[in-house]
Amino acid sequence: MHVPDGFIDAPTSAVTGVVAAGALAVSLRGARRELDERTAPLAGLVAAFIFAVQMLNFPVAAGTSGHLLGGALAAILVGPYAGVLCVSVVLLMQGVLFADGGLTALGVNITDMAITTTVVSYAVFRALRAVLPRKRRSVTIASFVAALVSVPAAAVVFTLFYAIGGTTDVSIGKVATAMIGVHLLIGIGEAVITALTVSAVIAVRPDLVHGARGLRQRLKLRVNGALVDAPAPVGAPTAPTTARTSRRALWMTGLVASLGLAGFVSFYASANPDGLEKVAHDQGIDKKEERHAAAGSPLADYAVRNVSDARLSGGLAGVVGVGVTVVAGSAVFWAVRRRRTEDVSPADTGL
C-alpha cells in the first residue's frame, strides 16, 4: 500500500500533506490524554513492532503478497491518536531510510495507511465492544473484525485519491475492483496478526491495552475442587484484571521479538509484489512512477549496501530499522508524556 512518487499528481499530494500535518497535530494533542508513564514506552515499541512485521510479506493469491498495515493494532494497543503517530513514524522511517513509499507521496501514505486505517478500525472496534460481552474474547473478536475492515477501507481511499489526482488514464472502476478485491484478502492476514498480538498482550498485561480498558474478572472460589465465580456484593465493583509480567519484561520481550522478525524471519517473507504493486503493474498505473529521492540510501530496498550476502544484508537492514524506529517512536512519545506532565496544574493534582 506504500504509494511511490509519481502515482498521484502534485496538487493532490500537497492537499493530502496538509491533511496529514493537521491530523498529526491533532494526534499529538490527543495522545497526551491516552498515554501516561506506563503506556508511553509501549507506544514506541508498537511502532518498532509494526515496522518489523511489515517486512513479513505473506502470499495471498495469483502471485500477490500482503503485509500488515498496523493501524488497527496500534489503535487498539495504545489508542487511536497514539496509533496514528505510531504508523506515521514507521512510514517516515521507511520513506527516508529504506526508499519505501515516495517522499512527495508521504502525505498520501500517512492519510491512507495511518489515518484511514486507524480511524476506521477504531470506530469498528468501539462499536463491537459496545455490544459484545465485556470479556477478553470479545476484545480479540473486535480486533479481528476491525483490522479486517481497515485494509479494504485503505484501498478505497487510495482509489479516491487516484480518481482525483491519478497520473495515468486508467478506468477508476478497474482500479477500484482490483484494489478492493486483493486487499480484502490481505485484510484476513492483517486481522489474524492483529488479533493474535492483541490477545497475547492482554494475556500478560491487560492494564496496558487501551482497547481492553474496562475489562474485569470475577473473584474465584474453590467449591468441591472446582473454581466458580464468587458472588459480588451489591454495588461493589469486580476485581480488576491482574498483570502477569512487568512492563520492563514485556518491553524487552517485544523488542527481542521485533528484532528477530526483522533480522531473521523477514528473509523467508514472500518475494511476490504486494497488493498495490501488483495492481499498479497489471492496470498500468505505474507508468509515471518516479525514482525515489532516497534510492541512494545505504539501506534502500531493505538491504545494506556493500553487503553481498542477501540474508545478512536484509537482516542487518531490518535490525537497523527496528532500532531506529523504536528510538524515534520512543522520543516522540516521551515528548508527548513530558508535555502531559507539564500540563498538569496544581489544581489538577489537588495541591
Tab-separated table of C-alpha atoms in Angstrom:
chain	number	residue	atom	x	y	z
A	1	MET	CA	0.000	0.000	0.000
A	2	HIS	CA	3.053	2.285	0.066
A	3	VAL	CA	2.365	4.765	-2.729
A	4	PRO	CA	5.508	5.726	-4.718
A	5	ASP	CA	6.253	9.148	-6.152
A	6	GLY	CA	4.507	9.747	-9.463
A	7	PHE	CA	1.277	7.799	-8.884
A	8	ILE	CA	-0.612	10.847	-7.586
A	9	ASP	CA	-0.175	14.366	-9.003
A	10	ALA	CA	1.446	17.230	-7.115
A	11	PRO	CA	-1.726	19.200	-6.160
A	12	THR	CA	-3.405	16.138	-4.655
A	13	SER	CA	-0.200	15.147	-2.876
A	14	ALA	CA	0.073	18.670	-1.460
A	15	VAL	CA	-3.504	18.629	-0.157
A	16	THR	CA	-3.026	15.239	1.484
A	17	GLY	CA	0.181	16.586	3.004
A	18	VAL	CA	-1.802	19.384	4.647
A	19	VAL	CA	-4.428	16.895	5.835
A	20	ALA	CA	-1.733	14.633	7.245
A	21	ALA	CA	0.004	17.510	9.023
A	22	GLY	CA	-3.269	18.616	10.596
A	23	ALA	CA	-4.096	15.075	11.684
A	24	LEU	CA	-0.648	14.643	13.234
A	25	ALA	CA	-1.062	17.887	15.175
A	26	VAL	CA	-4.425	16.702	16.493
A	27	SER	CA	-2.959	13.291	17.286
A	28	LEU	CA	-0.072	14.793	19.250
A	29	ARG	CA	-2.579	16.627	21.406
A	30	GLY	CA	-4.900	13.636	21.729
A	31	ALA	CA	-2.087	11.244	22.592
A	32	ARG	CA	-1.341	13.316	25.696
A	33	ARG	CA	-4.678	12.119	27.084
A	34	GLU	CA	-4.105	8.490	26.066
A	35	LEU	CA	-0.560	7.927	27.293
A	36	ASP	CA	0.967	8.015	30.745
A	37	GLU	CA	4.248	6.894	32.251
A	38	ARG	CA	3.118	3.248	31.995
A	39	THR	CA	1.842	3.175	28.429
A	40	ALA	CA	4.144	5.671	26.654
A	41	PRO	CA	7.057	3.189	26.412
A	42	LEU	CA	4.685	0.630	24.903
A	43	ALA	CA	3.794	3.067	22.111
A	44	GLY	CA	7.416	3.309	20.956
A	45	LEU	CA	7.640	-0.471	20.992
A	46	VAL	CA	4.416	-0.780	18.977
A	47	ALA	CA	5.927	1.393	16.242
A	48	ALA	CA	9.020	-0.834	16.096
A	49	PHE	CA	6.904	-3.995	16.068
A	50	ILE	CA	4.790	-2.685	13.185
A	51	PHE	CA	7.952	-1.871	11.244
A	52	ALA	CA	9.238	-5.408	11.810
A	53	VAL	CA	6.007	-7.156	10.861
A	54	GLN	CA	5.616	-5.022	7.742
A	55	MET	CA	8.777	-6.710	6.464
A	56	LEU	CA	6.979	-10.078	6.550
A	57	ASN	CA	5.061	-10.199	3.283
A	58	PHE	CA	2.721	-13.188	3.204
A	59	PRO	CA	1.422	-14.788	-0.030
A	60	VAL	CA	-2.160	-14.000	-0.947
A	61	ALA	CA	-3.175	-15.224	-4.399
A	62	ALA	CA	-2.178	-15.079	-8.067
A	63	GLY	CA	1.405	-14.012	-7.419
A	64	THR	CA	0.462	-11.291	-4.925
A	65	SER	CA	1.579	-10.769	-1.339
A	66	GLY	CA	0.421	-8.600	1.515
A	67	HIS	CA	1.792	-7.228	4.763
A	68	LEU	CA	0.499	-5.672	7.941
A	69	LEU	CA	-0.608	-2.036	7.765
A	70	GLY	CA	-0.806	-1.770	11.540
A	71	GLY	CA	-3.394	0.945	12.095
A	72	ALA	CA	-5.833	-1.332	13.900
A	73	LEU	CA	-3.120	-2.940	16.007
A	74	ALA	CA	-1.715	0.408	17.118
A	75	ALA	CA	-5.113	1.953	17.835
A	76	ILE	CA	-6.242	-0.965	19.992
A	77	LEU	CA	-2.980	-1.286	21.917
A	78	VAL	CA	-2.191	2.378	22.613
A	79	GLY	CA	-5.229	4.382	21.449
A	80	PRO	CA	-6.294	5.960	18.151
A	81	TYR	CA	-4.327	9.204	18.486
A	82	ALA	CA	-1.134	7.445	19.520
A	83	GLY	CA	-1.888	4.850	16.840
A	84	VAL	CA	-1.798	7.480	14.096
A	85	LEU	CA	1.570	8.641	15.410
A	86	CYS	CA	2.945	5.075	15.582
A	87	VAL	CA	2.157	4.263	11.964
A	88	SER	CA	3.321	7.715	10.818
A	89	VAL	CA	6.718	7.197	12.470
A	90	VAL	CA	7.025	3.862	10.660
A	91	LEU	CA	6.120	5.431	7.305
A	92	LEU	CA	8.609	8.251	7.822
A	93	MET	CA	11.435	5.836	8.645
A	94	GLN	CA	10.561	3.648	5.656
A	95	GLY	CA	10.411	6.557	3.253
A	96	VAL	CA	13.590	8.332	4.378
A	97	LEU	CA	15.873	5.381	5.123
A	98	PHE	CA	14.572	2.494	3.020
A	99	ALA	CA	13.133	4.252	-0.067
A	100	ASP	CA	9.784	2.563	0.592
A	101	GLY	CA	6.915	4.925	-0.178
A	102	GLY	CA	7.527	8.183	-2.017
A	103	LEU	CA	8.643	11.292	-0.181
A	104	THR	CA	6.324	13.567	-2.161
A	105	ALA	CA	3.642	10.927	-1.508
A	106	LEU	CA	4.260	10.915	2.246
A	107	GLY	CA	1.046	12.851	2.850
A	108	VAL	CA	-0.874	10.338	0.727
A	109	ASN	CA	0.623	7.420	2.639
A	110	ILE	CA	0.040	8.907	6.087
A	111	THR	CA	-3.546	9.832	5.219
A	112	ASP	CA	-4.224	6.396	3.761
A	113	MET	CA	-2.167	3.982	5.860
A	114	ALA	CA	-2.043	5.789	9.208
A	115	ILE	CA	-5.164	7.942	9.472
A	116	THR	CA	-7.702	5.899	7.486
A	117	THR	CA	-6.788	2.519	8.941
A	118	THR	CA	-6.667	3.841	12.499
A	119	VAL	CA	-9.914	5.820	12.373
A	120	VAL	CA	-11.914	3.139	10.571
A	121	SER	CA	-10.619	0.252	12.653
A	122	TYR	CA	-11.085	2.004	15.967
A	123	ALA	CA	-14.635	3.042	15.073
A	124	VAL	CA	-15.487	-0.561	14.203
A	125	PHE	CA	-13.705	-1.816	17.312
A	126	ARG	CA	-15.593	0.519	19.654
A	127	ALA	CA	-18.912	-0.312	18.031
A	128	LEU	CA	-18.333	-4.031	18.544
A	129	ARG	CA	-17.085	-3.570	22.098
A	130	ALA	CA	-20.301	-1.737	22.903
A	131	VAL	CA	-22.467	-4.749	22.012
A	132	LEU	CA	-20.206	-7.678	22.915
A	133	PRO	CA	-19.745	-9.005	26.470
A	134	ARG	CA	-17.011	-7.309	28.494
A	135	LYS	CA	-14.591	-10.220	28.184
A	136	ARG	CA	-11.116	-10.746	26.764
A	137	ARG	CA	-12.505	-12.907	23.984
A	138	SER	CA	-14.701	-10.013	22.873
A	139	VAL	CA	-11.647	-7.744	22.569
A	140	THR	CA	-9.949	-10.332	20.366
A	141	ILE	CA	-13.030	-10.739	18.163
A	142	ALA	CA	-13.479	-6.990	17.831
A	143	SER	CA	-9.769	-6.625	16.988
A	144	PHE	CA	-10.060	-9.222	14.233
A	145	VAL	CA	-13.068	-7.587	12.593
A	146	ALA	CA	-11.699	-4.054	12.943
A	147	ALA	CA	-8.402	-4.995	11.312
A	148	LEU	CA	-10.175	-6.914	8.557
A	149	VAL	CA	-12.271	-3.866	7.632
A	150	SER	CA	-9.407	-1.372	7.827
A	151	VAL	CA	-7.409	-2.770	4.887
A	152	PRO	CA	-10.074	-2.585	2.141
A	153	ALA	CA	-11.032	0.810	3.603
A	154	ALA	CA	-7.484	1.984	2.861
A	155	ALA	CA	-7.806	0.531	-0.645
A	156	VAL	CA	-10.989	2.560	-1.168
A	157	VAL	CA	-9.257	5.758	-0.026
A	158	PHE	CA	-6.333	5.152	-2.373
A	159	THR	CA	-8.809	4.665	-5.212
A	160	LEU	CA	-10.427	8.007	-4.343
A	161	PHE	CA	-7.030	9.698	-4.372
A	162	TYR	CA	-6.303	8.131	-7.743
A	163	ALA	CA	-9.679	9.248	-9.076
A	164	ILE	CA	-8.839	12.823	-8.065
A	165	GLY	CA	-5.155	13.006	-8.934
A	166	GLY	CA	-4.061	9.877	-10.769
A	167	THR	CA	-1.286	10.479	-13.293
A	168	THR	CA	-2.352	7.822	-15.812
A	169	ASP	CA	-5.546	7.302	-17.761
A	170	VAL	CA	-6.887	4.065	-16.301
A	171	SER	CA	-10.525	3.282	-15.597
A	172	ILE	CA	-11.362	4.029	-11.976
A	173	GLY	CA	-13.716	1.057	-11.971
A	174	LYS	CA	-10.875	-1.300	-12.847
A	175	VAL	CA	-8.613	0.226	-10.214
A	176	ALA	CA	-11.313	0.012	-7.546
A	177	THR	CA	-12.222	-3.581	-8.364
A	178	ALA	CA	-8.616	-4.745	-8.355
A	179	MET	CA	-7.567	-2.796	-5.253
A	180	ILE	CA	-10.536	-3.702	-3.091
A	181	GLY	CA	-10.551	-7.329	-4.224
A	182	VAL	CA	-6.928	-8.081	-3.395
A	183	HIS	CA	-6.969	-6.053	-0.174
A	184	LEU	CA	-9.998	-7.935	1.121
A	185	LEU	CA	-7.739	-10.992	1.058
A	186	ILE	CA	-4.816	-9.115	2.591
A	187	GLY	CA	-7.213	-7.925	5.297
A	188	ILE	CA	-7.579	-11.510	6.509
A	189	GLY	CA	-3.849	-11.683	7.219
A	190	GLU	CA	-3.998	-8.278	8.899
A	191	ALA	CA	-6.878	-9.482	11.072
A	192	VAL	CA	-5.100	-12.665	12.152
A	193	ILE	CA	-1.867	-10.838	13.066
A	194	THR	CA	-3.744	-8.108	14.927
A	195	ALA	CA	-5.987	-10.453	16.892
A	196	LEU	CA	-3.118	-12.735	17.903
A	197	THR	CA	-0.931	-9.831	19.017
A	198	VAL	CA	-3.679	-8.090	20.978
A	199	SER	CA	-4.651	-11.372	22.614
A	200	ALA	CA	-1.035	-12.072	23.595
A	201	VAL	CA	-0.571	-8.672	25.226
A	202	ILE	CA	-3.911	-8.872	27.036
A	203	ALA	CA	-2.908	-12.267	28.423
A	204	VAL	CA	0.048	-10.755	30.301
A	205	ARG	CA	-0.719	-7.034	30.746
A	206	PRO	CA	-4.382	-6.228	30.109
A	207	ASP	CA	-3.977	-2.982	32.058
A	208	LEU	CA	-1.684	-1.599	29.337
A	209	VAL	CA	-4.023	-2.284	26.409
A	210	HIS	CA	-6.072	0.785	25.540
A	211	GLY	CA	-8.871	-1.215	23.935
A	212	ALA	CA	-9.177	-3.528	26.944
A	213	ARG	CA	-9.931	-0.806	29.443
A	214	GLY	CA	-12.980	-1.693	31.480
A	215	LEU	CA	-12.326	-5.416	31.427
A	216	ARG	CA	-12.995	-7.031	34.769
A	217	GLN	CA	-12.762	-10.533	36.112
A	218	ARG	CA	-14.842	-12.088	38.869
A	219	LEU	CA	-13.154	-13.336	42.022
A	220	LYS	CA	-12.956	-17.125	42.139
A	221	LEU	CA	-13.876	-19.553	44.904
A	222	ARG	CA	-12.971	-23.221	45.018
A	223	VAL	CA	-16.107	-25.287	45.566
A	224	ASN	CA	-15.828	-29.076	45.634
A	225	GLY	CA	-12.487	-28.825	43.843
A	226	ALA	CA	-13.767	-26.534	41.060
A	227	LEU	CA	-13.274	-22.805	40.615
A	228	VAL	CA	-16.514	-20.829	40.412
A	229	ASP	CA	-17.306	-17.110	40.291
A	230	ALA	CA	-17.695	-15.604	43.715
A	231	PRO	CA	-20.900	-13.603	44.202
A	232	ALA	CA	-20.136	-9.896	44.206
A	233	PRO	CA	-21.698	-7.660	46.861
A	234	VAL	CA	-24.461	-5.463	45.547
A	235	GLY	CA	-22.991	-2.250	44.182
A	236	ALA	CA	-19.383	-3.364	44.643
A	237	PRO	CA	-17.020	-3.321	41.649
A	238	THR	CA	-15.495	-6.563	40.490
A	239	ALA	CA	-11.774	-7.149	40.884
A	240	PRO	CA	-9.583	-5.702	38.149
A	241	THR	CA	-7.659	-7.984	35.876
A	242	THR	CA	-4.131	-8.592	37.091
A	243	ALA	CA	-0.768	-8.286	35.363
A	244	ARG	CA	1.308	-11.420	34.854
A	245	THR	CA	4.595	-9.763	33.891
A	246	SER	CA	6.390	-6.497	34.462
A	247	ARG	CA	6.342	-3.636	31.997
A	248	ARG	CA	10.094	-3.946	31.530
A	249	ALA	CA	9.815	-7.668	30.763
A	250	LEU	CA	7.011	-7.013	28.276
A	251	TRP	CA	9.016	-4.252	26.585
A	252	MET	CA	12.152	-6.368	26.317
A	253	THR	CA	10.195	-9.362	25.020
A	254	GLY	CA	8.526	-7.206	22.380
A	255	LEU	CA	11.831	-5.665	21.310
A	256	VAL	CA	13.539	-9.046	21.020
A	257	ALA	CA	10.588	-10.382	19.033
A	258	SER	CA	10.728	-7.369	16.705
A	259	LEU	CA	14.454	-7.778	16.153
A	260	GLY	CA	14.011	-11.483	15.471
A	261	LEU	CA	11.201	-10.919	12.987
A	262	ALA	CA	13.017	-8.158	11.094
A	263	GLY	CA	16.504	-9.622	11.353
A	264	PHE	CA	15.807	-13.286	10.664
A	265	VAL	CA	12.229	-14.230	9.800
A	266	SER	CA	11.971	-11.491	7.152
A	267	PHE	CA	14.385	-13.450	4.938
A	268	TYR	CA	11.624	-16.026	4.431
A	269	ALA	CA	8.936	-13.477	3.535
A	270	SER	CA	7.176	-13.726	0.181
A	271	ALA	CA	9.043	-12.091	-2.697
A	272	ASN	CA	5.819	-11.524	-4.667
A	273	PRO	CA	4.749	-7.897	-5.236
A	274	ASP	CA	2.314	-6.537	-2.665
A	275	GLY	CA	-1.266	-5.592	-3.441
A	276	LEU	CA	-0.652	-2.077	-4.751
A	277	GLU	CA	2.449	-3.073	-6.732
A	278	LYS	CA	0.563	-5.904	-8.400
A	279	VAL	CA	-2.466	-3.793	-9.259
A	280	ALA	CA	-0.270	-0.931	-10.471
A	281	HIS	CA	1.645	-3.224	-12.808
A	282	ASP	CA	-1.412	-5.098	-14.085
A	283	GLN	CA	-3.527	-1.977	-14.639
A	284	GLY	CA	-0.722	0.280	-15.880
A	285	ILE	CA	-0.997	2.960	-13.210
A	286	ASP	CA	2.751	2.800	-12.569
A	287	LYS	CA	3.756	4.226	-15.957
A	288	LYS	CA	4.774	7.555	-14.440
A	289	GLU	CA	6.374	6.237	-11.284
A	290	GLU	CA	9.385	8.360	-10.359
A	291	ARG	CA	12.730	7.274	-8.988
A	292	HIS	CA	12.735	7.550	-5.207
A	293	ALA	CA	14.691	10.500	-3.845
A	294	ALA	CA	16.283	8.194	-1.259
A	295	ALA	CA	17.162	5.461	-3.749
A	296	GLY	CA	20.825	6.042	-2.958
A	297	SER	CA	20.345	5.388	0.755
A	298	PRO	CA	22.684	2.734	2.172
A	299	LEU	CA	19.551	0.919	3.387
A	300	ALA	CA	17.419	1.293	0.247
A	301	ASP	CA	15.159	-1.667	-0.521
A	302	TYR	CA	15.810	-3.114	2.955
A	303	ALA	CA	19.363	-4.176	2.157
A	304	VAL	CA	22.678	-2.872	3.485
A	305	ARG	CA	24.837	-1.561	0.688
A	306	ASN	CA	28.088	-3.418	0.014
A	307	VAL	CA	26.984	-6.488	1.948
A	308	SER	CA	26.886	-9.219	-0.687
A	309	ASP	CA	25.152	-11.933	1.341
A	310	ALA	CA	21.408	-11.345	0.817
A	311	ARG	CA	20.378	-12.950	4.101
A	312	LEU	CA	22.872	-10.925	6.135
A	313	SER	CA	22.174	-7.713	4.217
A	314	GLY	CA	18.413	-7.914	4.718
A	315	GLY	CA	18.741	-8.979	8.338
A	316	LEU	CA	21.071	-6.117	9.198
A	317	ALA	CA	18.757	-3.644	7.480
A	318	GLY	CA	15.826	-4.991	9.466
A	319	VAL	CA	17.686	-4.741	12.762
A	320	VAL	CA	18.752	-1.167	11.980
A	321	GLY	CA	15.182	-0.308	11.014
A	322	VAL	CA	13.749	-1.673	14.261
A	323	GLY	CA	16.401	0.162	16.272
A	324	VAL	CA	15.870	3.498	14.544
A	325	THR	CA	12.085	3.185	14.736
A	326	VAL	CA	11.984	2.320	18.426
A	327	VAL	CA	14.297	5.252	19.190
A	328	ALA	CA	12.300	7.690	17.046
A	329	GLY	CA	8.964	6.434	18.336
A	330	SER	CA	10.094	6.462	21.962
A	331	ALA	CA	11.391	10.013	21.545
A	332	VAL	CA	8.041	11.180	20.183
A	333	PHE	CA	6.042	9.540	22.952
A	334	TRP	CA	8.480	10.619	25.651
A	335	ALA	CA	7.939	14.189	24.480
A	336	VAL	CA	4.164	13.656	24.489
A	337	ARG	CA	4.285	12.246	28.014
A	338	ARG	CA	6.504	15.097	29.197
A	339	ARG	CA	4.091	17.640	27.753
A	340	ARG	CA	1.246	15.845	29.530
A	341	THR	CA	3.150	16.129	32.815
A	342	GLU	CA	3.827	19.827	32.256
A	343	ASP	CA	0.140	20.409	31.518
A	344	VAL	CA	-0.905	19.077	34.931
A	345	SER	CA	-1.594	22.164	37.027
A	346	PRO	CA	-1.663	22.357	40.850
A	347	ALA	CA	-5.456	22.430	40.603
A	348	ASP	CA	-5.423	19.142	38.703
A	349	THR	CA	-3.356	17.456	41.401
A	350	GLY	CA	-5.373	18.845	44.247
A	351	LEU	CA	-2.462	20.900	45.640
